[in-house]
Short mmCIF file of C-alpha atoms and ligand atoms in Angstrom, two decimals:
data_model
loop_
_atom_site.label_atom_id
_atom_site.label_comp_id
_atom_site.label_asym_id
_atom_site.label_seq_id
_atom_site.Cartn_x
_atom_site.Cartn_y
_atom_site.Cartn_z
CA MET G 202 -0.17 -0.11 0.37
CA LEU G 203 1.07 3.23 -1.00
CA ASN G 204 2.24 6.02 2.31
CA ASP G 205 -1.10 7.57 3.29
CA ASN G 206 0.31 10.66 2.16
CA LEU G 207 1.15 10.18 -1.47
CA ASN G 208 -1.67 10.31 -4.14
CA ASN G 209 -2.83 7.90 -7.16
CA SER G 210 -4.76 10.88 -8.86
CA PRO G 211 -3.17 11.61 -11.93
CA GLU G 212 -4.79 15.59 -11.15
CA ILE G 213 -2.73 15.66 -7.95
CA GLN G 214 0.32 14.25 -9.84
CA ASN G 215 -0.62 17.34 -12.73
CA ASP G 216 0.27 19.42 -9.62
CA TYR G 217 3.30 18.25 -8.45
CA ILE G 218 4.81 19.37 -12.39
CA LYS G 219 4.09 21.70 -12.06
CA LEU G 220 5.01 23.07 -8.80
CA ILE G 221 8.37 20.80 -9.61
CA ALA G 222 8.89 23.23 -12.91
CA GLU G 223 8.11 26.72 -10.47
CA ILE G 224 11.50 25.08 -8.15
CA MET G 225 13.61 24.18 -11.10
CA GLU G 226 12.66 27.67 -12.54
CA ILE G 227 13.97 29.20 -9.58
CA ARG G 228 16.79 27.73 -8.55
CA LYS G 229 18.55 27.24 -12.32
CA ARG G 230 17.47 31.23 -12.80
CA GLY G 231 15.73 30.71 -16.42
CA GLU G 232 18.21 27.83 -17.22
CA VAL G 233 16.81 23.98 -18.23
CA PRO G 234 17.43 21.55 -15.81
CA LEU G 235 18.96 18.17 -17.49
CA ALA G 236 18.05 14.95 -16.93
CA TYR G 237 19.95 12.16 -17.39
CA ILE G 238 18.35 8.07 -17.87
CA ARG G 239 19.99 5.23 -18.15
CA THR G 240 17.31 2.40 -19.53
CA TYR G 241 18.47 -1.44 -17.89
CA GLY G 242 16.29 -4.86 -19.71
CA CYS G 243 12.89 -5.59 -21.75
CA GLN G 244 11.03 -3.71 -23.49
CA GLN G 245 8.43 -3.07 -20.79
CA ASN G 246 11.23 -1.14 -19.20
CA VAL G 247 12.36 1.10 -22.15
CA ALA G 248 8.12 1.76 -21.97
CA ASP G 249 8.54 2.60 -18.21
CA SER G 250 11.37 5.38 -18.34
CA GLU G 251 9.53 6.68 -21.51
CA LYS G 252 6.86 7.30 -19.89
CA ILE G 253 9.72 9.22 -16.32
CA LYS G 254 10.65 10.93 -19.68
CA GLY G 255 7.23 12.04 -20.43
CA MET G 256 6.84 13.57 -16.96
CA LEU G 257 10.15 15.11 -17.35
CA SER G 258 9.20 16.89 -20.01
CA MET G 259 6.93 18.76 -18.89
CA CYS G 260 8.58 19.43 -15.41
CA GLY G 261 10.40 21.93 -17.95
CA TYR G 262 13.73 18.73 -17.95
CA GLU G 263 15.81 18.31 -21.09
CA PHE G 264 17.67 15.64 -21.61
CA THR G 265 21.48 14.43 -22.04
CA ASP G 266 23.82 11.37 -23.25
CA ASN G 267 26.27 13.04 -19.74
CA PRO G 268 25.78 12.04 -16.95
CA ASN G 269 28.18 14.90 -15.84
CA ASN G 270 25.81 17.28 -16.94
CA ALA G 271 22.99 16.31 -15.42
CA ASP G 272 20.56 18.07 -12.35
CA PHE G 273 19.27 14.73 -11.97
CA ILE G 274 20.34 11.46 -12.53
CA LEU G 275 17.75 8.00 -12.64
CA PHE G 276 18.44 4.26 -13.11
CA ASN G 277 15.82 2.17 -14.41
CA THR G 278 16.86 -1.40 -13.52
CA CYS G 279 16.02 -4.83 -13.88
CA ALA G 280 16.63 -7.70 -12.22
CA VAL G 281 16.07 -10.59 -14.30
CA ARG G 282 19.25 -12.37 -13.96
CA GLU G 283 22.10 -11.09 -11.22
CA HIS G 284 24.03 -10.11 -13.99
CA ALA G 285 22.37 -7.70 -15.17
CA GLU G 286 21.46 -6.23 -11.21
CA ASP G 287 25.52 -6.38 -10.85
CA ARG G 288 26.28 -4.07 -13.40
CA VAL G 289 23.85 -1.13 -11.79
CA PHE G 290 25.38 -2.01 -8.81
CA GLY G 291 28.71 -1.51 -10.01
CA ASN G 292 27.25 1.88 -11.89
CA VAL G 293 25.98 2.69 -9.44
CA GLY G 294 28.84 2.99 -6.86
CA ALA G 295 30.56 4.49 -10.35
CA LEU G 296 28.30 7.65 -9.25
CA LYS G 297 29.08 8.12 -5.63
CA SER G 298 32.16 10.85 -7.37
CA LEU G 299 29.93 11.90 -9.49
CA LYS G 300 28.41 13.24 -6.22
CA ARG G 301 31.32 14.40 -4.45
CA LYS G 302 31.84 16.50 -7.59
CA HIS G 303 28.34 17.84 -8.07
CA PRO G 304 26.46 17.54 -4.38
CA SER G 305 23.44 19.44 -6.39
CA VAL G 306 22.71 16.28 -8.88
CA LEU G 307 19.63 13.77 -6.91
CA ILE G 308 20.84 10.29 -7.80
CA ALA G 309 17.59 8.07 -8.28
CA LEU G 310 17.12 4.38 -9.20
CA CYS G 311 13.63 2.92 -9.92
CA GLY G 312 12.08 -0.05 -11.52
CA CYS G 313 12.05 -4.37 -11.16
CA MET G 314 15.83 -3.94 -8.69
CA MET G 315 13.96 -1.15 -6.29
CA GLU G 316 10.41 -3.70 -5.77
CA GLN G 317 12.93 -6.67 -4.43
CA GLU G 318 13.40 -5.93 -0.25
CA HIS G 319 16.38 -6.99 0.03
CA VAL G 320 17.96 -4.85 -2.86
CA ALA G 321 16.62 -1.35 -1.81
CA ASN G 322 17.83 -1.86 2.12
CA LYS G 323 21.15 -2.25 0.35
CA ILE G 324 20.81 0.48 -1.64
CA TYR G 325 20.09 2.41 1.58
CA LYS G 326 23.42 0.91 3.68
CA SER G 327 25.40 1.22 0.87
CA PHE G 328 24.79 3.81 -0.62
CA PRO G 329 24.36 6.99 0.79
CA PHE G 330 24.73 9.32 -2.38
CA VAL G 331 21.52 7.96 -3.78
CA GLY G 332 18.59 9.97 -2.59
CA LEU G 333 15.80 8.87 -4.35
CA VAL G 334 14.83 5.38 -4.92
CA PHE G 335 11.00 3.56 -6.49
CA GLY G 336 9.91 0.30 -7.58
CA THR G 337 7.63 -0.34 -10.40
CA HIS G 338 4.38 0.62 -8.65
CA CYS G 339 4.96 3.68 -8.19
CA MET G 340 5.74 5.27 -11.43
CA HIS G 341 2.29 7.03 -11.60
CA ILE G 342 3.28 9.30 -8.41
CA PHE G 343 6.92 9.69 -9.63
CA PRO G 344 6.64 13.57 -9.94
CA GLN G 345 5.35 13.26 -6.05
CA LEU G 346 8.23 11.34 -4.95
CA LEU G 347 10.89 14.12 -6.71
CA TYR G 348 8.69 16.96 -5.51
CA LYS G 349 9.62 14.87 -1.90
CA SER G 350 13.41 14.67 -2.71
CA LEU G 351 13.56 18.37 -4.15
CA VAL G 352 11.77 19.97 -1.20
CA ASP G 353 12.22 17.56 1.63
CA GLY G 354 16.27 16.92 0.76
CA LYS G 355 16.07 13.94 2.67
CA ARG G 356 15.97 10.80 0.99
CA VAL G 357 13.21 8.85 -0.81
CA PHE G 358 12.23 5.63 -0.69
CA GLU G 359 9.53 4.02 -1.70
CA ARG G 360 7.93 0.96 -2.81
CA ASP G 361 4.41 -1.23 -3.41
CA ASN G 362 3.73 -4.35 -3.54
CA ASP G 363 0.01 -4.37 -3.67
CA ASP G 364 -1.14 -2.82 -6.79
CA LEU G 365 -3.69 -4.05 -8.86
CA LEU G 366 -4.54 -0.89 -11.13
CA VAL G 367 -3.53 0.51 -13.74
CA HIS G 368 -2.68 3.73 -13.92
CA GLU G 369 -3.27 5.73 -17.47
CA GLY G 370 -3.02 9.26 -18.82
CA ILE G 371 0.52 9.11 -17.76
CA PRO G 372 2.37 11.44 -20.60
CA VAL G 373 5.52 9.74 -22.36
CA ARG G 374 8.14 10.52 -24.47
CA ARG G 375 8.76 8.38 -27.31
CA ASP G 376 12.61 7.72 -27.61
CA GLY G 377 12.01 6.72 -31.36
CA SER G 378 10.23 8.70 -33.90
CA PHE G 379 8.82 6.03 -35.98
CA LYS G 380 9.31 2.64 -33.85
CA GLY G 381 7.57 3.21 -31.01
CA TRP G 382 6.68 0.47 -27.63
CA LEU G 383 2.66 0.78 -26.61
CA PRO G 384 2.52 -1.80 -22.93
CA ILE G 385 -1.04 -3.60 -23.58
CA MET G 386 -0.87 -5.25 -20.03
CA TYR G 387 1.50 -5.06 -16.71
CA GLY G 388 2.81 -7.31 -14.64
CA CYS G 389 2.55 -10.97 -14.63
CA ASP G 390 0.25 -13.83 -13.44
CA ASN G 391 1.88 -17.26 -14.07
CA PHE G 392 4.79 -17.77 -12.31
CA CYS G 393 7.39 -19.93 -13.77
CA THR G 394 9.96 -21.20 -11.61
CA TYR G 395 13.00 -19.27 -11.92
CA CYS G 396 11.45 -15.77 -12.58
CA ILE G 397 11.89 -13.05 -10.15
CA VAL G 398 9.07 -11.04 -12.32
CA PRO G 399 5.18 -11.44 -11.39
CA TYR G 400 6.86 -10.62 -7.87
CA VAL G 401 9.04 -7.16 -9.19
CA ARG G 402 6.15 -6.14 -11.10
CA GLY G 403 2.84 -7.12 -9.90
CA ARG G 404 -0.26 -9.33 -10.92
CA GLU G 405 -1.18 -9.06 -14.63
CA ARG G 406 -3.40 -6.54 -16.14
CA SER G 407 -4.45 -5.38 -18.96
CA ARG G 408 -5.28 -1.83 -20.66
CA GLU G 409 -8.60 -1.44 -22.16
CA SER G 410 -9.30 -1.83 -25.00
CA SER G 411 -10.69 1.99 -26.27
CA VAL G 412 -7.26 3.28 -24.55
CA ILE G 413 -5.03 0.56 -26.47
CA LEU G 414 -7.16 1.56 -29.45
CA GLN G 415 -6.58 5.09 -29.73
CA GLU G 416 -2.73 4.98 -28.63
CA ALA G 417 -2.11 2.81 -31.35
CA LYS G 418 -4.14 5.25 -33.63
CA ASN G 419 -2.55 8.46 -32.04
CA MET G 420 1.37 7.03 -32.76
CA ILE G 421 0.23 5.75 -36.66
CA ASP G 422 -1.13 9.26 -37.09
CA ALA G 423 2.35 10.62 -35.61
CA GLY G 424 3.54 8.84 -38.03
CA TYR G 425 5.25 5.62 -36.45
CA LYS G 426 5.65 2.81 -38.80
CA ASP G 427 7.00 -0.18 -36.49
CA ILE G 428 4.76 -0.25 -33.01
CA THR G 429 5.19 -3.25 -30.51
CA LEU G 430 2.11 -4.39 -28.30
CA LEU G 431 3.53 -4.56 -25.20
CA GLY G 432 3.38 -7.93 -21.90
CA GLN G 433 4.69 -9.99 -20.09
CA ASN G 434 2.12 -12.72 -21.38
CA VAL G 435 0.30 -10.80 -24.77
CA ASN G 436 -1.36 -14.08 -25.12
CA SER G 437 -3.98 -13.62 -21.63
CA TYR G 438 -4.74 -10.14 -22.50
CA GLY G 439 -7.68 -9.39 -21.76
CA LYS G 440 -8.04 -11.83 -18.88
CA GLY G 441 -9.99 -9.37 -15.83
CA LEU G 442 -11.07 -6.85 -17.66
CA GLU G 443 -15.19 -5.89 -18.02
CA GLU G 444 -14.96 -6.20 -22.13
CA LYS G 445 -14.48 -10.05 -23.07
CA ILE G 446 -11.65 -9.35 -25.64
CA THR G 447 -8.79 -11.80 -26.19
CA PHE G 448 -5.32 -11.45 -27.52
CA ALA G 449 -6.27 -11.59 -31.57
CA GLU G 450 -9.11 -10.30 -31.49
CA LEU G 451 -7.70 -7.03 -29.75
CA LEU G 452 -4.64 -7.45 -32.41
CA LYS G 453 -7.64 -7.23 -35.53
CA LYS G 454 -9.39 -4.20 -33.84
CA ILE G 455 -5.76 -2.42 -34.36
CA ASP G 456 -5.40 -4.02 -37.54
CA ASP G 457 -7.58 -2.28 -38.79
CA ILE G 458 -6.29 0.37 -39.10
CA GLU G 459 -5.48 2.76 -41.45
CA GLY G 460 -1.74 3.42 -42.35
CA ASP G 461 1.53 1.78 -43.21
CA TYR G 462 2.69 0.43 -40.23
CA LEU G 463 3.92 -2.33 -39.07
CA LEU G 464 2.40 -4.90 -36.02
CA ARG G 465 4.54 -6.71 -33.57
CA PHE G 466 4.01 -8.30 -30.35
CA MET G 467 5.98 -9.42 -27.16
CA THR G 468 5.99 -12.04 -25.68
CA SER G 469 3.71 -14.47 -26.53
CA HIS G 470 3.53 -17.53 -24.34
CA PRO G 471 3.30 -21.27 -24.87
CA LYS G 472 0.21 -22.12 -22.92
CA ASP G 473 -1.84 -19.49 -24.22
CA CYS G 474 -1.40 -19.34 -28.09
CA THR G 475 -4.17 -19.97 -29.50
CA LYS G 476 -5.18 -21.13 -33.31
CA GLU G 477 -7.40 -17.90 -33.72
CA LEU G 478 -3.99 -15.72 -33.00
CA ILE G 479 -2.43 -17.42 -35.52
CA ASP G 480 -4.79 -17.61 -37.41
CA THR G 481 -5.05 -13.42 -37.53
CA MET G 482 -1.29 -12.99 -38.10
CA ALA G 483 -1.60 -14.97 -40.68
CA SER G 484 -4.65 -13.20 -42.44
CA GLY G 485 -3.77 -9.36 -40.71
CA LYS G 486 -2.76 -6.66 -43.21
CA HIS G 487 -0.11 -4.96 -41.10
CA ILE G 488 1.08 -7.57 -38.85
CA SER G 489 4.10 -8.67 -39.08
CA LYS G 490 5.01 -12.34 -39.83
CA HIS G 491 7.92 -13.24 -36.85
CA LEU G 492 6.34 -15.07 -33.76
CA HIS G 493 8.03 -14.94 -30.02
CA LEU G 494 7.73 -17.54 -28.82
CA PRO G 495 9.81 -18.96 -26.37
CA PHE G 496 9.70 -22.46 -24.43
CA GLN G 497 12.90 -22.84 -22.27
CA SER G 498 13.72 -26.20 -22.22
CA GLY G 499 13.08 -29.11 -24.84
CA SER G 500 12.59 -31.39 -21.95
CA ASP G 501 9.12 -31.88 -20.91
CA ARG G 502 10.81 -33.06 -17.57
CA ILE G 503 12.42 -29.88 -17.03
CA LEU G 504 9.68 -27.92 -18.41
CA LYS G 505 7.80 -29.11 -14.97
CA LEU G 506 9.45 -28.00 -12.73
CA MET G 507 9.87 -24.59 -14.54
CA ASN G 508 6.12 -24.87 -13.94
CA ARG G 509 5.64 -23.60 -17.43
CA ARG G 510 2.41 -25.56 -17.96
CA TYR G 511 2.86 -27.14 -21.72
CA ASN G 512 5.19 -29.54 -23.06
CA VAL G 513 7.34 -29.43 -26.15
CA GLU G 514 4.42 -31.97 -27.73
CA LYS G 515 2.36 -29.28 -27.66
CA TYR G 516 4.68 -26.12 -28.41
CA LEU G 517 5.60 -28.31 -31.85
CA SER G 518 1.87 -28.41 -32.67
CA ILE G 519 2.02 -24.97 -31.83
CA ILE G 520 4.77 -24.23 -33.93
CA ASP G 521 3.93 -26.51 -37.10
CA TYR G 522 0.19 -24.73 -37.18
CA ALA G 523 1.72 -21.33 -37.69
CA LYS G 524 4.31 -22.45 -40.41
CA SER G 525 1.63 -24.43 -42.23
CA LYS G 526 -0.69 -21.08 -42.35
CA ILE G 527 2.11 -18.66 -42.61
CA PRO G 528 4.57 -20.20 -44.99
CA ASP G 529 7.17 -17.49 -44.07
CA VAL G 530 7.10 -17.17 -40.66
CA SER G 531 10.19 -15.97 -38.96
CA LEU G 532 10.66 -18.05 -35.49
CA THR G 533 12.45 -16.79 -31.94
CA SER G 534 12.27 -18.14 -28.42
CA ASP G 535 14.21 -17.73 -24.68
CA ILE G 536 15.70 -20.86 -23.63
CA ILE G 537 17.72 -21.55 -20.27
CA VAL G 538 20.66 -23.44 -20.19
CA GLY G 539 21.10 -24.98 -16.57
CA PHE G 540 17.92 -24.85 -14.68
CA PRO G 541 18.64 -26.48 -11.24
CA GLY G 542 18.68 -30.60 -11.42
CA GLU G 543 18.88 -30.20 -15.52
CA THR G 544 20.88 -32.86 -17.44
CA TYR G 545 22.74 -33.53 -19.97
CA GLU G 546 20.48 -36.10 -21.64
CA ASP G 547 17.75 -32.98 -20.74
CA PHE G 548 20.09 -29.94 -22.83
CA LYS G 549 20.27 -32.10 -25.67
CA GLN G 550 16.54 -32.03 -26.31
CA THR G 551 17.03 -28.56 -25.94
CA LEU G 552 18.95 -28.88 -29.02
CA GLU G 553 17.09 -31.22 -31.16
CA LEU G 554 13.97 -28.49 -30.22
CA ILE G 555 16.00 -25.63 -32.08
CA ARG G 556 16.50 -28.48 -34.76
CA LYS G 557 13.81 -29.08 -35.43
CA VAL G 558 11.90 -25.75 -35.24
CA GLU G 559 15.02 -23.64 -36.99
CA PHE G 560 14.72 -20.34 -35.10
CA THR G 561 15.60 -17.16 -37.79
CA SER G 562 17.75 -16.25 -33.88
CA LEU G 563 17.34 -17.42 -29.76
CA PHE G 564 17.75 -15.34 -26.72
CA THR G 565 19.90 -17.28 -25.06
CA PHE G 566 20.88 -17.48 -21.53
CA ILE G 567 22.70 -19.44 -18.75
CA TYR G 568 20.39 -20.05 -15.39
CA SER G 569 20.72 -17.52 -12.37
CA PRO G 570 18.84 -18.19 -8.85
CA ARG G 571 16.50 -15.33 -8.33
CA VAL G 572 16.16 -14.92 -4.14
CA GLY G 573 12.55 -15.61 -3.69
CA THR G 574 11.99 -17.63 -6.43
CA PRO G 575 10.68 -21.56 -6.36
CA ALA G 576 14.06 -22.72 -8.18
CA ALA G 577 16.57 -20.91 -6.38
CA LYS G 578 15.43 -23.54 -3.61
CA MET G 579 16.50 -26.19 -5.96
CA ASP G 580 18.95 -28.97 -6.21
CA ASP G 581 21.18 -27.16 -8.65
CA PRO G 582 24.54 -29.70 -9.30
CA ILE G 583 25.98 -28.69 -12.07
CA PRO G 584 28.68 -26.27 -11.86
CA TYR G 585 28.56 -23.07 -13.58
CA GLU G 586 32.01 -23.58 -16.42
CA GLU G 587 29.69 -27.44 -16.89
CA LYS G 588 26.93 -25.00 -18.03
CA SER G 589 28.90 -22.57 -19.99
CA LYS G 590 29.92 -25.55 -22.32
CA TRP G 591 26.48 -26.51 -22.58
CA PHE G 592 25.85 -22.78 -23.33
CA SER G 593 28.48 -22.31 -26.06
CA GLU G 594 27.41 -25.89 -27.74
CA LEU G 595 23.81 -24.55 -28.01
CA LEU G 596 25.51 -20.83 -29.58
CA ALA G 597 27.43 -22.98 -31.78
CA VAL G 598 23.96 -24.95 -33.18
CA GLN G 599 21.81 -21.83 -33.57
CA GLU G 600 24.44 -20.25 -35.89
CA GLU G 601 24.40 -22.64 -38.67
CA ILE G 602 20.25 -22.40 -38.15
CA ALA G 603 20.53 -18.80 -38.66
CA ALA G 604 23.42 -19.10 -40.97
CA LYS G 605 20.58 -22.13 -43.37
CA ARG G 606 18.21 -19.40 -43.06
CA CYS G 607 20.03 -16.33 -43.74
CA ALA G 608 21.19 -18.13 -47.10
CA ALA G 609 17.76 -19.48 -48.22
CA MET G 610 16.24 -15.68 -48.14
CA VAL G 611 19.27 -14.44 -50.62
CA GLY G 612 17.53 -13.72 -53.85
CA THR G 613 14.07 -12.86 -52.45
CA THR G 614 12.35 -9.69 -52.02
CA GLN G 615 12.04 -8.52 -48.73
CA ARG G 616 9.96 -5.05 -47.67
CA ILE G 617 12.28 -3.11 -45.12
CA LEU G 618 12.01 -0.34 -42.55
CA ILE G 619 15.17 1.63 -42.64
CA GLU G 620 15.99 1.92 -39.12
CA GLY G 621 19.27 4.06 -39.46
CA GLU G 622 22.88 3.63 -40.69
CA THR G 623 25.74 0.86 -39.70
CA GLY G 624 28.28 3.77 -38.92
CA LYS G 625 30.18 2.06 -42.22
CA ASP G 626 30.06 4.55 -45.39
CA GLY G 627 26.96 4.74 -47.51
CA MET G 628 25.60 1.39 -45.56
CA LEU G 629 21.62 1.90 -43.92
CA ALA G 630 20.47 -0.74 -41.91
CA GLY G 631 16.29 -2.12 -41.49
CA ARG G 632 14.32 -4.60 -40.93
CA THR G 633 12.86 -7.57 -42.62
CA SER G 634 8.78 -8.15 -41.70
CA GLY G 635 10.22 -10.91 -39.99
CA ASN G 636 12.73 -8.93 -38.37
CA ILE G 637 15.73 -9.86 -39.55
CA VAL G 638 18.35 -7.06 -40.16
CA VAL G 639 19.61 -6.12 -43.67
CA GLU G 640 22.78 -4.25 -44.12
CA LEU G 641 22.43 -1.88 -47.32
CA PRO G 642 23.81 0.78 -49.60
CA GLY G 643 21.33 3.85 -49.81
CA ASP G 644 20.51 7.80 -49.41
CA LYS G 645 19.97 8.19 -45.40
CA ASN G 646 16.30 10.54 -46.44
CA THR G 647 15.01 6.72 -46.41
CA ILE G 648 15.62 6.58 -42.96
CA GLY G 649 11.95 5.87 -41.35
CA THR G 650 11.00 4.94 -44.50
CA PHE G 651 9.57 1.37 -45.88
CA GLN G 652 11.80 -0.29 -48.77
CA ASN G 653 11.72 -3.04 -50.78
CA ALA G 654 14.90 -4.56 -51.31
CA GLU G 655 16.07 -8.06 -52.91
CA ILE G 656 18.49 -10.18 -50.55
CA THR G 657 21.78 -10.29 -52.15
CA GLU G 658 23.67 -12.06 -49.65
CA ALA G 659 24.08 -13.47 -46.58
CA ARG G 660 26.60 -13.15 -43.93
CA ASN G 661 25.94 -15.77 -41.16
CA TRP G 662 22.80 -13.42 -39.02
CA ILE G 663 22.69 -10.67 -40.67
CA LEU G 664 21.20 -10.06 -44.54
CA ARG G 665 23.08 -7.54 -47.20
CA GLY G 666 20.57 -6.02 -49.98
CA LYS G 667 20.22 -3.48 -52.28
CA LEU G 668 17.49 -1.09 -52.92
CA LEU G 669 14.78 -2.30 -55.81
N1 LIG T 103 17.69 -16.81 -14.89
C1 LIG T 103 18.09 -17.14 -17.04
N2 LIG T 103 17.16 -16.65 -17.13
C2 LIG T 103 16.19 -16.53 -16.65
N3 LIG T 103 14.76 -15.54 -18.22
C3 LIG T 103 14.16 -15.75 -17.33
N4 LIG T 103 14.30 -15.64 -15.96
C4 LIG T 103 16.02 -15.81 -15.79
C5 LIG T 103 16.60 -16.57 -14.69
N5 LIG T 103 16.95 -16.76 -13.57
C6 LIG T 103 14.92 -15.49 -19.17
C7 LIG T 103 13.27 -16.31 -19.35
C8 LIG T 103 12.62 -14.77 -19.68
C9 LIG T 103 13.51 -14.29 -20.82
C10 LIG T 103 13.01 -12.86 -20.49
O1 LIG T 103 14.78 -14.55 -19.36
O2 LIG T 103 13.86 -16.68 -20.83
O3 LIG T 103 11.80 -16.07 -21.18
FE1 LIG T 104 8.68 -14.21 -15.94
FE2 LIG T 104 7.11 -17.30 -16.71
FE3 LIG T 104 5.74 -14.34 -16.38
FE4 LIG T 104 8.02 -15.26 -18.50
S1 LIG T 104 6.13 -15.85 -18.24
S2 LIG T 104 7.51 -12.87 -17.29
S3 LIG T 104 9.30 -16.39 -17.90
S4 LIG T 104 6.92 -15.33 -14.90
#
């Protein structure tokens, strides 16, 4: 629960925004205050940072890439693996000398790590120069928390584990002008045994479809060409809403909006992935032919221990259906290597599955124990070095598959969204509907537009092409 003095109302938060703008006006004597925001982790965090930037913008802040120039420094943190947490601790530690040089800078931390009590306590004790800490559930009261920090000068630490609400009306300042994220739901109810997300992002809750549709329309009108719908498990969209609506129905409604754009979504959970969704993808006008469907492990025994609630047979049946309905479908997945109790035999079944499916690309992770999750208490006899060997084996197999898949695309024509320059002279980079990167020579005026290109060469998982 929020402190008694903290207020959920968007109007009150707007009042705090105005008060902060006034304070900054006086303190900076007309000079613009600068904020430095660093985001770790997944797209949901990127989308959250875009909201924080929206609120800061309304307070009068502009943004800098250099923390040394900033009046406000914020790290939006990720808790999904230990490595991500270690990086945050390392980078926060490095701010100590900056704070000494610029005592007036306010250093803040937010995001998933801050929803864990032991982490917030560690920050409180070990990093006294951090002035503001707030968890994922406190994002909507950020103006009030910032105001408190600026005015009281005391350290503000706020976490709220019980939030079951969706807070609308927060301003968004998107990083990209033609590629954007659109959250459709928050939290997760799945409790995969290795995963910290349900504990730090709370219960699953969907946004009203009318609000999502309006935001999608606004983005399309503003020239967004590549819109990704975000949720931890988009396939269970609609659960708990008064209105009866499935994810496939929502996707179809957005797809019906007129315009030249590509619609993506992530992440799909195999247990909730329906034929209806795949049929909608197949018949969609704007929906990308890319399905990111994490299977995590190719062993039924490990899937059970992970509490994933599907087996390999069910997973493959979805894949077969997708391949039959969308012949050029691009499939990607997340995989965890070295889950507690996994044997080399289990791992070999993961290799077998990736050979069968032939994914375009994979996001692969070595299991990382997370405090408070059931898997962290399971017996984990395989040493990390051994897991690393399995991991390398997995990468080698996938490299072979990706190279084969990319080679099969040589000679085809693809519609590509040109995203930017590669850094090499005159070379641009874009993405196919299946989310594969294509490098090609061209004019930088085409950045942010769709172009047809012929694929001329495959270099492992990157394609080369020429504009038609
Ligand atoms: N260890 C390793 N990988 C993890 N993931 C989630 N939790 C863990 C963990 N404890 C991976 C899963 C998930 C992706 C976002 O991160 O593969 O799909
Ligand atoms: Fe974590 Fe599983 Fe939820 Fe994904 S579906 S966020 S892996 S608990």
